[in-house]
Tab-separated table of C-alpha atoms in Angstrom:
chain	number	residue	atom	x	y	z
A	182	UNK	CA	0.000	0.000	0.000
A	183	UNK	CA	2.541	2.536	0.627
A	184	UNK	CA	4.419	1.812	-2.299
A	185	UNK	CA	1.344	2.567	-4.242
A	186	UNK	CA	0.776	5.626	-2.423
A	187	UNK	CA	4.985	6.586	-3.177
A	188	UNK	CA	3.979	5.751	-6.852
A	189	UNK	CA	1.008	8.343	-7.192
A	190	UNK	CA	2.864	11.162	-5.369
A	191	UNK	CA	6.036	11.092	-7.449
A	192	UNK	CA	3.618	10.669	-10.474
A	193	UNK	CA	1.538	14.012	-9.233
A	194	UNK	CA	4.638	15.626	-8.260
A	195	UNK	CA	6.579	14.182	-12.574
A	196	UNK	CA	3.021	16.051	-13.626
A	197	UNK	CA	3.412	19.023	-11.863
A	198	UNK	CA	6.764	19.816	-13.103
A	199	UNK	CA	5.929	18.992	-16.200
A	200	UNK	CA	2.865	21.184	-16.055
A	201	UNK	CA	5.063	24.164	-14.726
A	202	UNK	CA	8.035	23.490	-17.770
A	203	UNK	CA	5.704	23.471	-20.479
A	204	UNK	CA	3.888	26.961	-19.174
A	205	UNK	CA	7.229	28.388	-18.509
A	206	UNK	CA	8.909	27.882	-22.142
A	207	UNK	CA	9.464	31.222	-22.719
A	208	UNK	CA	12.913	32.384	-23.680
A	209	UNK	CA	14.662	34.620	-20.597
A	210	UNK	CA	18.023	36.454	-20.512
A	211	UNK	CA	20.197	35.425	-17.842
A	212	UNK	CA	23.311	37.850	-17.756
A	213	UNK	CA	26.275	37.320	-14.755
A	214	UNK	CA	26.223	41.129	-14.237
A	215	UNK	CA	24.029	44.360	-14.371
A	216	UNK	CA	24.657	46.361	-17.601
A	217	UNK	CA	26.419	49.437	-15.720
A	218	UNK	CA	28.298	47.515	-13.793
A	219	UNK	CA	29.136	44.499	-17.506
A	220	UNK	CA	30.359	47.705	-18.869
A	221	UNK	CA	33.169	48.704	-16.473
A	222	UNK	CA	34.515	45.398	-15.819
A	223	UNK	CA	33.975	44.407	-19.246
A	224	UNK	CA	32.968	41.174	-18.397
A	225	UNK	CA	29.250	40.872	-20.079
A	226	UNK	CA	28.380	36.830	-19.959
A	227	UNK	CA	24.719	36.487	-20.929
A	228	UNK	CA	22.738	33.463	-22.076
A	229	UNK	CA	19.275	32.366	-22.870
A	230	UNK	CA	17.349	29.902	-21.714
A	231	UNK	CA	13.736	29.064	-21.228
A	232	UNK	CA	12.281	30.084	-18.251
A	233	UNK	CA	11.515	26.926	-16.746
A	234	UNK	CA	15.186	25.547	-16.517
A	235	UNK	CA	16.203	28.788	-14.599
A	236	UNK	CA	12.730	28.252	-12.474
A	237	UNK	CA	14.468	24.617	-11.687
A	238	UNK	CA	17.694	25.599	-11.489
A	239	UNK	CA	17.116	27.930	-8.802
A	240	UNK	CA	15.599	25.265	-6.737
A	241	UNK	CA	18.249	22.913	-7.224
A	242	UNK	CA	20.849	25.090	-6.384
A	243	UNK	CA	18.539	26.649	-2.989
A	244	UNK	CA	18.486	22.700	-1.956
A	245	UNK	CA	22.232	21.979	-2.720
A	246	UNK	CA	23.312	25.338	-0.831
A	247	UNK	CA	20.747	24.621	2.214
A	248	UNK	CA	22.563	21.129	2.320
A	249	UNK	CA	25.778	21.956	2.571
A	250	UNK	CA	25.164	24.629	4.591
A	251	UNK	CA	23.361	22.288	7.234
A	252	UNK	CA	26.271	19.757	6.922
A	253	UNK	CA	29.073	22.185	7.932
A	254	UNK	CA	26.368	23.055	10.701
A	255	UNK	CA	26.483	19.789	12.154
A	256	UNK	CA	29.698	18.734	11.194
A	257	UNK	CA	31.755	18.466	14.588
């Protein structure tokens, strides 16, 4: 039974991302700096990507930080 129940919430939960990718496939800009501040270091990366990736990105990288940060926490 709770395998079953496992099954159907990582099926809702493949659905829901999959709901939020495909409404978020809109191209976006993602640049490393502001323009003002691109222009006097001269350093101007910039790429784009569809929106959802930097949506899930995000979220990945809040978990991974939030991890490690909690490990060195309770590291002794």
């Amino acid at each position: 039974m709770i395998r079953f129940l496992r099954y159907v919430f990582l099926a809702a939960l493949a659905l829901g991302l999959l709901t939020v990718a495909l409404a978020n496939r809109a191209p976006v800009l993602v640049k490393a700096l502001p323009d003002d501040i691109a222009a006097f270091t001269g350093f101007a990366w910039q790429m784009e990507l569809p929106l959802f990736v930097v949506i899930f990105g995000g979220i990945i990288a809040g978990l991974l930080i939030g991890f490690v940060w909690e490990w060195f926490r309770e590291r002794k």
